[in-house]
Tab-separated table of C-alpha atoms and ligand atoms in Angstrom:
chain	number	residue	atom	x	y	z
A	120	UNK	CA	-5.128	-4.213	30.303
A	121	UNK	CA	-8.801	-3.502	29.459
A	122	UNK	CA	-10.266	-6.364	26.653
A	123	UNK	CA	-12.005	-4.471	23.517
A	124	UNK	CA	-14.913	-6.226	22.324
A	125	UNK	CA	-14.396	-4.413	18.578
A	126	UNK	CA	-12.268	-2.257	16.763
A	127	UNK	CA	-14.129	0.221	14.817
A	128	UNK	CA	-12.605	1.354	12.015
A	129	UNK	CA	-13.589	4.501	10.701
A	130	UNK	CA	-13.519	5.132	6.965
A	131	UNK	CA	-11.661	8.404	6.364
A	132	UNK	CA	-11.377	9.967	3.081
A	133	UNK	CA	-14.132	8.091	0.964
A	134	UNK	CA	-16.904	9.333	3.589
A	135	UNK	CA	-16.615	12.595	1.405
A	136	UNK	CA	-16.570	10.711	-2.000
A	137	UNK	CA	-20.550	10.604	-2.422
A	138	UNK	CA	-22.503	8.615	-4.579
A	139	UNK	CA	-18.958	5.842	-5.035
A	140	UNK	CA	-18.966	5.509	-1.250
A	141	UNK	CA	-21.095	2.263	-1.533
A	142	UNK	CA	-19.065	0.814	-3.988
A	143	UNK	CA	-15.759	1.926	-2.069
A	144	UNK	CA	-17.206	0.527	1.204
A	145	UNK	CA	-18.093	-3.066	-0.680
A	146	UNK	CA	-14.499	-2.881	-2.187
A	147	UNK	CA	-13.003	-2.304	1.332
A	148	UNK	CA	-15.042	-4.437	3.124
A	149	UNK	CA	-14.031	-7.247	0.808
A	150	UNK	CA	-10.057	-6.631	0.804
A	151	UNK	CA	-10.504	-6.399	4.738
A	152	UNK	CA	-12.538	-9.972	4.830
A	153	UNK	CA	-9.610	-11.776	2.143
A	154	UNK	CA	-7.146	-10.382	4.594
A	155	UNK	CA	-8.772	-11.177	8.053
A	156	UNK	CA	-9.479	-14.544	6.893
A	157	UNK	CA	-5.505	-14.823	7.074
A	158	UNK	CA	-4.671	-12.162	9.642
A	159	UNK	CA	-7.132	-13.189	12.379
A	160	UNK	CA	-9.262	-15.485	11.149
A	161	UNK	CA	-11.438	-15.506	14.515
A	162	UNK	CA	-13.055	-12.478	14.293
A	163	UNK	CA	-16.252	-11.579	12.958
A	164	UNK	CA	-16.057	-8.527	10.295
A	165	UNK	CA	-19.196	-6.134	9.945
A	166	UNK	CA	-19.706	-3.226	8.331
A	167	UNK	CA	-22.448	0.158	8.459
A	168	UNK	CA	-22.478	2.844	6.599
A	169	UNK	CA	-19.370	4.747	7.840
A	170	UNK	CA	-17.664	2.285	9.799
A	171	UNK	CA	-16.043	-1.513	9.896
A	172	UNK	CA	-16.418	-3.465	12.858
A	173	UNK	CA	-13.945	-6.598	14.106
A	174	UNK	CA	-15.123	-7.988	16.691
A	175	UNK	CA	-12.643	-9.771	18.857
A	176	UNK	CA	-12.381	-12.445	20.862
A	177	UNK	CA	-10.530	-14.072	23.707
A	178	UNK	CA	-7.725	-15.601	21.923
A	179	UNK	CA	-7.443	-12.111	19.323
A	180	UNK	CA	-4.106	-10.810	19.668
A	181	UNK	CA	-5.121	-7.191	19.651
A	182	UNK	CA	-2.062	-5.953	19.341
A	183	UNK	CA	-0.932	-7.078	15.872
A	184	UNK	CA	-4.909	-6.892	14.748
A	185	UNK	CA	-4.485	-3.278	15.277
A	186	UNK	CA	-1.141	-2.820	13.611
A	187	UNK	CA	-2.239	-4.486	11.169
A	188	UNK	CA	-5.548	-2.607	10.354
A	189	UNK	CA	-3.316	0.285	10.504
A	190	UNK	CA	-1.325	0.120	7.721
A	191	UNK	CA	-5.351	-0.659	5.894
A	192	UNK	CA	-5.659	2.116	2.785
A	193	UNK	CA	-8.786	3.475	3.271
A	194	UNK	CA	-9.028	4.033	7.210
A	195	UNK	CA	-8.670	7.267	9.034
A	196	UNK	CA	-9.153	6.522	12.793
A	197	UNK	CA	-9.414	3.242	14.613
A	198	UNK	CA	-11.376	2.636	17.869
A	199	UNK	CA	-10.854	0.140	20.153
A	200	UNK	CA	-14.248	-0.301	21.636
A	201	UNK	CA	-16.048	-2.600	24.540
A	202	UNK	CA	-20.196	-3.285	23.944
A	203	UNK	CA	-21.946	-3.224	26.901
A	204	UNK	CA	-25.706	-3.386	27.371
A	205	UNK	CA	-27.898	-0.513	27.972
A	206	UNK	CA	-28.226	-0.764	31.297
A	207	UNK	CA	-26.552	2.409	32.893
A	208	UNK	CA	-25.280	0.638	35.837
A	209	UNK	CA	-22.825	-1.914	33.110
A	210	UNK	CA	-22.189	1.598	31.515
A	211	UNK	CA	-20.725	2.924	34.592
A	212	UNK	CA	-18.609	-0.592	35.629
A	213	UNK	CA	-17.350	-1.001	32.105
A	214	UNK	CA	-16.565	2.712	31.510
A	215	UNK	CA	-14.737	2.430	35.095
A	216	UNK	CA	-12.879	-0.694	33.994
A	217	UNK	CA	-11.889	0.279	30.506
A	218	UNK	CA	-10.249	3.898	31.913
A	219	UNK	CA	-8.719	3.227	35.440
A	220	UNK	CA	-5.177	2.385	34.105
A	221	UNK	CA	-5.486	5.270	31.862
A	222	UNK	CA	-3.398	8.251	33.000
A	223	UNK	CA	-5.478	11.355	33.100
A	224	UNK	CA	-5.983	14.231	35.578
A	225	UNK	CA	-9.136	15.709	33.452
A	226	UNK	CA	-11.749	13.853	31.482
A	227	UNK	CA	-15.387	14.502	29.756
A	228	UNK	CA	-17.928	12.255	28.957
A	229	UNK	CA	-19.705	12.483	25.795
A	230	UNK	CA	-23.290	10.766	24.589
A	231	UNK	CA	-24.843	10.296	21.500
A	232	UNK	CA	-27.976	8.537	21.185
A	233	UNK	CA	-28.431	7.143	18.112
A	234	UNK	CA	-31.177	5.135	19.750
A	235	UNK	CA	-33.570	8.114	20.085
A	236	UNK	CA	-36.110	5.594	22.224
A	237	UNK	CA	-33.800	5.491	24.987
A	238	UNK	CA	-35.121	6.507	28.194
A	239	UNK	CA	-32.681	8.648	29.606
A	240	UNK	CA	-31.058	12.287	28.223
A	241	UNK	CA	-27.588	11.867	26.954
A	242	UNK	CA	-26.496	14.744	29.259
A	243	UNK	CA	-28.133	12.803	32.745
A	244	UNK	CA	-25.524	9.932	31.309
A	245	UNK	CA	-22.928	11.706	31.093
A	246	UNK	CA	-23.465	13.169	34.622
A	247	UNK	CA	-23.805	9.705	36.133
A	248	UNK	CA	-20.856	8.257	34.781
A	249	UNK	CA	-19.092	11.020	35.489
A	250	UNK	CA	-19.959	10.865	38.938
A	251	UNK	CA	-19.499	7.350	39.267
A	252	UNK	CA	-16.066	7.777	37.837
A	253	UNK	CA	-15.094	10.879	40.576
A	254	UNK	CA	-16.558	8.821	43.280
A	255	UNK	CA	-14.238	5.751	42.280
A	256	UNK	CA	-11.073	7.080	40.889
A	257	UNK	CA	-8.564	9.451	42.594
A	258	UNK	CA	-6.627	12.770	41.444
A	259	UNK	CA	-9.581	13.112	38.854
A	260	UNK	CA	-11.585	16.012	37.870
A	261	UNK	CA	-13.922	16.791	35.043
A	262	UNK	CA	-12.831	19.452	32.394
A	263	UNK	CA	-15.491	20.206	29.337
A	264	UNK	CA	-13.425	22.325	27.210
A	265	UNK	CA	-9.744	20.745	27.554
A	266	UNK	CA	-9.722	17.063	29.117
A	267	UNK	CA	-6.743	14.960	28.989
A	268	UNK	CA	-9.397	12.105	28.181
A	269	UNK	CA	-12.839	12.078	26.092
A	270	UNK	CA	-15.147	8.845	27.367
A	271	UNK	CA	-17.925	8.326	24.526
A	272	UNK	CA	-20.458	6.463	24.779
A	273	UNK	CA	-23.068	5.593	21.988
A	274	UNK	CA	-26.364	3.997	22.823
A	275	UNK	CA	-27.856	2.355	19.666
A	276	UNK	CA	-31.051	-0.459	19.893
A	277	UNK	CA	-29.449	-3.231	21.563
A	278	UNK	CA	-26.189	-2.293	22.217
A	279	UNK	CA	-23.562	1.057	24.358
A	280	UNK	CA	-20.209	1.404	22.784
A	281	UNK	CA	-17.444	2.727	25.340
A	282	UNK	CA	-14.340	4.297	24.278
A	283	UNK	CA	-11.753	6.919	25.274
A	284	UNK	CA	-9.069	5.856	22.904
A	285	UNK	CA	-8.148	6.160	19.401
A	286	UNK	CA	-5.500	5.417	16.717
A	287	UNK	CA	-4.555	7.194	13.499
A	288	UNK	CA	-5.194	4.684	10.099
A	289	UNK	CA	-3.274	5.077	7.067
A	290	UNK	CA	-5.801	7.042	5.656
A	291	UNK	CA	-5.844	6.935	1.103
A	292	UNK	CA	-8.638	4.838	-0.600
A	293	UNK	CA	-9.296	1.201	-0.616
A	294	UNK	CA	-6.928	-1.046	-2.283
A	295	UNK	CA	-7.366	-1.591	-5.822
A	296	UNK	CA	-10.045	1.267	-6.309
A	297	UNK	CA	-7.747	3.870	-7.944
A	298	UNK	CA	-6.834	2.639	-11.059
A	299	UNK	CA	-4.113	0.453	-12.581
A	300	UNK	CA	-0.508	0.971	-13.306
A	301	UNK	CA	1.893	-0.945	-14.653
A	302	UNK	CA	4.979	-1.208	-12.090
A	303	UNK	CA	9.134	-1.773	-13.331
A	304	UNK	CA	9.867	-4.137	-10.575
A	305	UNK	CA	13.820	-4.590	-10.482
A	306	UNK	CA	14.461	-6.582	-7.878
A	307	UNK	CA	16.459	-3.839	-5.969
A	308	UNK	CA	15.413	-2.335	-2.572
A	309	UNK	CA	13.450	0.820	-4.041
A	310	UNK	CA	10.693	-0.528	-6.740
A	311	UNK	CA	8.911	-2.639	-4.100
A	312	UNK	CA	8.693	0.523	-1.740
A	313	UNK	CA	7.485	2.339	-4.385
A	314	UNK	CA	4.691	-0.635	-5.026
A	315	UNK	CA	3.485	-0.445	-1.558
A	316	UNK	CA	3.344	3.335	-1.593
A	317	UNK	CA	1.248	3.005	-4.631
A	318	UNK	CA	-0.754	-0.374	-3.893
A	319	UNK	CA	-1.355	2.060	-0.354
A	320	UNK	CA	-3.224	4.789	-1.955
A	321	UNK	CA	-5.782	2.488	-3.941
A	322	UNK	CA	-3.749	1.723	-6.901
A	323	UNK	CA	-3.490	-2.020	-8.805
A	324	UNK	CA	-0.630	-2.775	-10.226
A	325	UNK	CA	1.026	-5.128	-12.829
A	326	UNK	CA	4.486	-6.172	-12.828
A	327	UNK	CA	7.429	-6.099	-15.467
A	328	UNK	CA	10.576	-7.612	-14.863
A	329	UNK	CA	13.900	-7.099	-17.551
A	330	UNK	CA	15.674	-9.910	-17.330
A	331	UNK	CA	19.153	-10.640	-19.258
A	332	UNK	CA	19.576	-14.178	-19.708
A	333	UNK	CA	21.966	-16.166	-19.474
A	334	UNK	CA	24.169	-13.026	-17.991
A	335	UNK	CA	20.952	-12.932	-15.366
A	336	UNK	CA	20.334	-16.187	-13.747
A	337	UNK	CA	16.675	-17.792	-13.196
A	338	UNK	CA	16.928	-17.413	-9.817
A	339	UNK	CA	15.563	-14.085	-9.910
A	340	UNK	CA	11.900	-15.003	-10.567
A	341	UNK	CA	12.612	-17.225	-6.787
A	342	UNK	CA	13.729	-13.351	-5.841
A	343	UNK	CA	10.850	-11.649	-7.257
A	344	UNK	CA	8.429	-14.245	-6.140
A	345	UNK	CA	9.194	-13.331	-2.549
A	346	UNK	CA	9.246	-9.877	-2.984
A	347	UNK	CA	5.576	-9.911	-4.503
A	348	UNK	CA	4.736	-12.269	-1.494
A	349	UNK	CA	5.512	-9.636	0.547
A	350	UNK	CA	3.403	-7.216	-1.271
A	351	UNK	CA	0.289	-9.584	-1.908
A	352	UNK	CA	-1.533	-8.703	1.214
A	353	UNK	CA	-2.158	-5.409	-0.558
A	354	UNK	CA	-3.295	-6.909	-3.616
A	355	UNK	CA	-5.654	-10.086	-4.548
A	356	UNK	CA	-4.373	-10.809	-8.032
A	357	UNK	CA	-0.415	-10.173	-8.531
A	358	UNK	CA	0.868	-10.451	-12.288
A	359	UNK	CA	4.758	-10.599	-13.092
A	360	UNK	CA	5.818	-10.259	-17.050
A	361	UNK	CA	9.368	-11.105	-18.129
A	362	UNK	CA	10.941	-9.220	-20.642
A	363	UNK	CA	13.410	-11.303	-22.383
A	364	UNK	CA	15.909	-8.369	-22.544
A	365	UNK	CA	19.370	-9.754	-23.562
A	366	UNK	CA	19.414	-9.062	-27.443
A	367	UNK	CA	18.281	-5.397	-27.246
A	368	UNK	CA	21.540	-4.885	-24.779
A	369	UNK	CA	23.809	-6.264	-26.767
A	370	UNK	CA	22.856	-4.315	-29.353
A	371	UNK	CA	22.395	-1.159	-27.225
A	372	UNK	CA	26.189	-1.998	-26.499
A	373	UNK	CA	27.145	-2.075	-29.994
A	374	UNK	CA	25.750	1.011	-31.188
A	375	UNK	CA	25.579	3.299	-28.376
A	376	UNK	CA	28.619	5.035	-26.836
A	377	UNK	CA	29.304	3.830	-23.010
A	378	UNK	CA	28.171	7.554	-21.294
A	379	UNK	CA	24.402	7.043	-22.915
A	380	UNK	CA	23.767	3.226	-22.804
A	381	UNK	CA	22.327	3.968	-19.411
A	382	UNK	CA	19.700	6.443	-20.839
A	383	UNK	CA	19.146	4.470	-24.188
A	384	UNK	CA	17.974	1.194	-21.979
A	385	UNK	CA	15.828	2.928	-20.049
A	386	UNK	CA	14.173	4.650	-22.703
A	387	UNK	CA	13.396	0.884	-24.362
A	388	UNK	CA	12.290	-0.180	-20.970
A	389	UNK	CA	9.827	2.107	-21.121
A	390	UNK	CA	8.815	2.076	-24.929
A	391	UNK	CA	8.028	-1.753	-23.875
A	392	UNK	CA	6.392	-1.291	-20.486
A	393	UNK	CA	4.506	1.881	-22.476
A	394	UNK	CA	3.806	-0.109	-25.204
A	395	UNK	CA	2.693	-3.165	-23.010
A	396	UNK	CA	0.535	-0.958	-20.716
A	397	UNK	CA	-1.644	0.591	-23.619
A	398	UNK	CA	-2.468	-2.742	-24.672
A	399	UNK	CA	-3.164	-4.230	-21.475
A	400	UNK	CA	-5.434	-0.936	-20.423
A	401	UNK	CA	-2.741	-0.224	-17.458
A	402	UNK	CA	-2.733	3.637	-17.495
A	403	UNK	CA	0.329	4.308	-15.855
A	404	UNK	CA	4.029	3.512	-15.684
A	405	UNK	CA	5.611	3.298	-12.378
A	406	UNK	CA	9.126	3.052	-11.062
A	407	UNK	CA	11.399	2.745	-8.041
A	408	UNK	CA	13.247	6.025	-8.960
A	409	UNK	CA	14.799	8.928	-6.401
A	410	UNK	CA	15.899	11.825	-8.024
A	411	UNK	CA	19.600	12.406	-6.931
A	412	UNK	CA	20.132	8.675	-5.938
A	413	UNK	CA	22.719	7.671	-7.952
A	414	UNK	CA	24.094	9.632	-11.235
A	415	UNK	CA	21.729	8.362	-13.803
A	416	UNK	CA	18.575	9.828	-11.750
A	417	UNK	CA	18.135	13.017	-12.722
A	418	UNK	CA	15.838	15.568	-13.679
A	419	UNK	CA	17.337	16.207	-17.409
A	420	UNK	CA	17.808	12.271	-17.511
A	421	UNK	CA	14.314	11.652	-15.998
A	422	UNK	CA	13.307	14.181	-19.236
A	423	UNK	CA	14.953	12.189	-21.697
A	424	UNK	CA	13.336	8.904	-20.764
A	425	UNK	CA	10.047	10.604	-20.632
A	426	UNK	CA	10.055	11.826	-23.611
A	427	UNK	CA	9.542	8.405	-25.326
A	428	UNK	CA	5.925	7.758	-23.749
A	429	UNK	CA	2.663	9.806	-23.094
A	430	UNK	CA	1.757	7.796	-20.406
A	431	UNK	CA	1.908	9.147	-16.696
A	432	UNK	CA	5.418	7.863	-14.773
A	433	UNK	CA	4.408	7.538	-11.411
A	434	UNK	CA	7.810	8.013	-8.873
A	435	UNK	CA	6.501	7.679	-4.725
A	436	UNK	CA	10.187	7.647	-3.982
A	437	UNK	CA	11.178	10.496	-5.813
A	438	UNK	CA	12.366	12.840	-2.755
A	439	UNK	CA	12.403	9.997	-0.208
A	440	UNK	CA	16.417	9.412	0.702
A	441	UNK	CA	17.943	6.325	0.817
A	442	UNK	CA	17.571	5.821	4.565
A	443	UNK	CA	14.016	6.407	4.684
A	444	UNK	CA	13.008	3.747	1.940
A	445	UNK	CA	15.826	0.974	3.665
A	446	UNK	CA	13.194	1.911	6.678
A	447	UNK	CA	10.629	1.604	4.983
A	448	UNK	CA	11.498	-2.185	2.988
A	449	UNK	CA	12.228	-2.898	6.460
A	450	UNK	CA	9.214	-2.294	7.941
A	451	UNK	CA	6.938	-4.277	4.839
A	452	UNK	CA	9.098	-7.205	5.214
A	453	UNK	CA	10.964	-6.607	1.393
A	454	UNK	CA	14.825	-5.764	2.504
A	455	UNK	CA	16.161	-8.772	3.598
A	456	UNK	CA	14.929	-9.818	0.363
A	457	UNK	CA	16.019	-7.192	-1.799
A	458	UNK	CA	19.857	-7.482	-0.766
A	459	UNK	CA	20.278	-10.893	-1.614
A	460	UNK	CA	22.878	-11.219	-4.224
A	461	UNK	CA	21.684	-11.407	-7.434
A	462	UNK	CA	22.845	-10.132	-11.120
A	463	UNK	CA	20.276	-7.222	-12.134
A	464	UNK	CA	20.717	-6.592	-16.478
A	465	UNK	CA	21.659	-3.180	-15.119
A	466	UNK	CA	24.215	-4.327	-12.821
A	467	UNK	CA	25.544	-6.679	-15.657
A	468	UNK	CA	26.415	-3.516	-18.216
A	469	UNK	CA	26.879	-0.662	-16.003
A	470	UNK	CA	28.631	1.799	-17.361
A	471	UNK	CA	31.476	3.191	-15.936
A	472	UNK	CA	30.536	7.035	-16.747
A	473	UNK	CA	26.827	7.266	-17.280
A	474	UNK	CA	26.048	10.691	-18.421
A	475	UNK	CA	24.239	12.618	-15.880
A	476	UNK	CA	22.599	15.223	-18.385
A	477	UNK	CA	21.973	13.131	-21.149
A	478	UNK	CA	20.086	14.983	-23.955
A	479	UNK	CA	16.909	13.710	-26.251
A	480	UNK	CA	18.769	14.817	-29.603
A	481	UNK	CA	22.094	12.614	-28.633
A	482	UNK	CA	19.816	9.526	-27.873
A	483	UNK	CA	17.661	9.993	-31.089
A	484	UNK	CA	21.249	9.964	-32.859
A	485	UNK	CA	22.260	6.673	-31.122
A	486	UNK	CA	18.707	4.801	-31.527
A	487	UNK	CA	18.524	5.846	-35.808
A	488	UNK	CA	22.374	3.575	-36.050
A	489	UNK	CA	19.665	0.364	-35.968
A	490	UNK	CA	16.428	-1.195	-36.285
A	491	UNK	CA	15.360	-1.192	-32.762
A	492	UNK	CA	11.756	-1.388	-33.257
A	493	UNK	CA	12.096	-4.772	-35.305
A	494	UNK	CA	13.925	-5.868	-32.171
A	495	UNK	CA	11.312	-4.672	-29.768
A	496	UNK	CA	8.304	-6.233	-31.641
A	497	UNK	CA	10.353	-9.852	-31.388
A	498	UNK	CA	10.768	-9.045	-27.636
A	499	UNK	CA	7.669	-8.459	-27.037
A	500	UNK	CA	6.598	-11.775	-28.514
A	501	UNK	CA	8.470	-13.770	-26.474
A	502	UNK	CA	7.486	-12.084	-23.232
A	503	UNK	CA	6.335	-14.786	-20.127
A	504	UNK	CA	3.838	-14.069	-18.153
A	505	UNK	CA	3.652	-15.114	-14.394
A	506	UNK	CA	0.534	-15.522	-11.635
A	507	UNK	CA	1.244	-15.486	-7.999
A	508	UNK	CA	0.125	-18.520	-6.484
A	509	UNK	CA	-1.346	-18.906	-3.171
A	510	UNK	CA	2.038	-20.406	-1.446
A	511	UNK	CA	4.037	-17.893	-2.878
A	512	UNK	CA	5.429	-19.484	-6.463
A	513	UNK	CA	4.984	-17.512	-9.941
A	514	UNK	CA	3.624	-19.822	-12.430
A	515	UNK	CA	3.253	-19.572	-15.720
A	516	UNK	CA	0.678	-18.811	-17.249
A	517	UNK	CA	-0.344	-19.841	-20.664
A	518	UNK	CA	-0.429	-16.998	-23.384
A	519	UNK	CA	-4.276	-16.822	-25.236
A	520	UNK	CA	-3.906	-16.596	-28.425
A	521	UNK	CA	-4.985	-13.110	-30.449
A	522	UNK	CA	-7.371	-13.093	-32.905
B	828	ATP	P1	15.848	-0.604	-7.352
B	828	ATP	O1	16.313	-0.664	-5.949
B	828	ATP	O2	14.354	-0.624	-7.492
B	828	ATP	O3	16.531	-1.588	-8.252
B	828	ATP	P2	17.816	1.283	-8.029
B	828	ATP	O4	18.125	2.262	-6.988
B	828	ATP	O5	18.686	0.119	-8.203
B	828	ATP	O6	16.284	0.814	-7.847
B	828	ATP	P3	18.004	1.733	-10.829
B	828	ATP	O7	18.641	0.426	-10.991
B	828	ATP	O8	18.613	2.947	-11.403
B	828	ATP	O9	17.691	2.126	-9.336
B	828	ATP	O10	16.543	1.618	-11.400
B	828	ATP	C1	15.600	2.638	-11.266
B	828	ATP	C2	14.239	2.051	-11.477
B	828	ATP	O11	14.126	1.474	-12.788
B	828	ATP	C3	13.926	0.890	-10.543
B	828	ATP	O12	13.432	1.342	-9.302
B	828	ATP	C4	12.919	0.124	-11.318
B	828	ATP	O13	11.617	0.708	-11.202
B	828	ATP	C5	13.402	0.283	-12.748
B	828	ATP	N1	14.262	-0.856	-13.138
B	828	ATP	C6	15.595	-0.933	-13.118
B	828	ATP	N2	16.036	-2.131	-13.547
B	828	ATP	C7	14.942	-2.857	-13.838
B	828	ATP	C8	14.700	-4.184	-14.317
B	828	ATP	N3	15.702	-5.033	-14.578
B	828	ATP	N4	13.427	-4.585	-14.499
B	828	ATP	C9	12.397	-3.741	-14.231
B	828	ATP	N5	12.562	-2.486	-13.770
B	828	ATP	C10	13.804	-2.036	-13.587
B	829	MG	MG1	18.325	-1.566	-9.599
């Protein structure tokens, strides 16, 4: 197989987004440097104006650099390329080289010139490659309107690219460049889909966990360590906060009939994470739900739960089926983790009948029997707030105090 010298990654969607395209490129070019220091830490990253550059090197393993750089927000097409010098007689070996185990039956060479000095007109190029490519290669002919293959070659000052290949990227804006959301992480299979989806199109996201303690044990923050470590090559900085979520069931058990307790949680879920998100600037919520999943995900139930927040509820899974997102977790590395026993608060007080239409006036009935804000505010006090380390561990971190 022919050896690339680069792959040229060509930004897709933020070549349109004007006067932020610099800042765009320098928050691209950084997330792909953090990551290539870890992913294949012997190539050389460059950028221009439109494109990113890795150059690679003997011992590159260009297979899994360019799977990799596929699943990159922020990329439309990838090119593997080989630099040659401007000599047309390397042109014509290397273009030979890098295409003879290509099948085609029809090809056309294109030339741009960037490097307007050069000597020789782009179409007397492209006529003697292409002749040196008839003369050497059998069953081949040239075709200008439909060729199985395009060869380009692009002379700039000191250097040709050659390529006649190219990959689709995962197109969506660079990571972390679209804003920040606040994510309900469960520990299930479908939140950390729904994180990558989101972390994929440019968002950052924080983390909230409900736990139940002592009905949930402690090893879930081991669970949800690994699941962020899964996600943290899409994000730099990856916060987890605990809700301390036992009392507020209990009492939600108390004072709410078994048919609504479903509905009721949620809704304090996301009066917390709402409440949490305004004061941490986080404009969104976001969850792991799929409308139709299971009985307590639907639309009139996905109505009453909005209804206690203004903030935007992001859903990436919501008409993705089951199947799909196991694919999916498979694929980012997060299933094996996700189906690992482990007690969820949910799982702890399911009910046996949730109701599948619940309605806002029934659950304003339920939530006047008590003082649920009083219990929210002492919730929210004791809330724990974890950091990601480098090898993978959440540690606390210490709370600043407000003045
Ligand atoms: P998941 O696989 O993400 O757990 P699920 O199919 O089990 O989803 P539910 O348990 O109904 O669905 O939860 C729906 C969504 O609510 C989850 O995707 C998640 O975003 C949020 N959620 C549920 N339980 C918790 C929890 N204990 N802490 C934080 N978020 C939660
Ligand atoms: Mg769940």
């Amino acid at each position: 197989m022919m050896k690339y010298s680069h792959l040229l990654l060509h930004f897709g969607e933020l070549s349109t987004k004007g006067i932020n395209k610099k800042a765009f490129i320098t928050r691209f070019m950084q997330s792909l440097r953090r990551l290539g220091k870890k992913e294949f830490p012997e190539c050389t990253i460059t950028s221009d104006y439109a494109h990113a550059y890795i150059k690679l090197e003997e011992n590159s393993d260009f297979s899994h650099i360019l799977s990799f750089v596929q699943e990159l927000p922020g990329i439309q097409r990838i090119t593997p390329v080989v630099a040659t010098t401007l000599s047309l007689d390397d042109m014509k070996k290397d273009s030979l080289t890098m295409v003879k185990d290509l099948s085609f039956h029809s090809f056309k060479v294109r030339v741009r010139r960037p490097n307007h000095r050069y000597p020789i007109e782009g179409l007397e190029v492209a006529r003697q490659i292409g002749g040196y490519l008839l003369a050497n290669l059998k069953g081949i002919h040239v075709d200008v309107h439909h060729p199985d293959l395009y060869l380009d070659v692009e002379i700039r000052e000191n250097v040709t690219y050659l390529s006649s290949l190219s990959y689709e990227g995962a197109g969506g804006y660079p990571l972390g460049s679209g804003g920040k959301a606040l994510m309900l992480l469960s520990g299930g299979i479908d939140s950390p889909v729904a994180s990558y989806l989101l972390l994929k199109r440019g968002l950052k996201l924080e983390y909230i966990h409900f736990a139940a303690p002592p009905y949930t044990s402690s090893a879930v923050i081991d669970k949800l360590a690994d699941l962020l470590t899964s996600l943290s090559s899409y994000q730099e900085k990856i916060l987890l906060h605990v809700v301390p979520f036992t009392n507020l069931q209990l009492s939600i058990y108390e004072h709410v009939d078994e048919p609504y307790c479903i509905t009721i949680m949620r809704r304090m879920m996301l009066r917390i994470a709402s409440s949490f998100a305004r004061t941490h600037h986080l404009s969104a919520l976001a969850t792991g739900e799929s409308v139709g999943q299971v009985a307590s995900q639907t639309v009139e139930s996905m109505e009453a739960i909005n209804a206690v927040t203004t903030l935007p509820i992001l859903r990436p899974l919501v008409a993705v089926d089951k199947v799909e997102i196991m694919k999916m977790a498979k694929k980012i590395g997060t299933y094996e983790i996700s189906i690992r026993p482990y007690e969820d608060c949910c799982t702890i007080f399911k009910p046996k009948k949730p109701k599948t239409k619940p309605k806002e006036k029934e659950c304003l009935y339920y939530e006047s029997k008590w003082d649920y804000e009083k219990e929210i505010e002492e919730i929210v006090q004791k809330m724990k707030t974890y950091e990601l380390s480098e090898d993978g561990c959440l540690l606390l971190k210490e709370k600043k105090e407000k003045n």
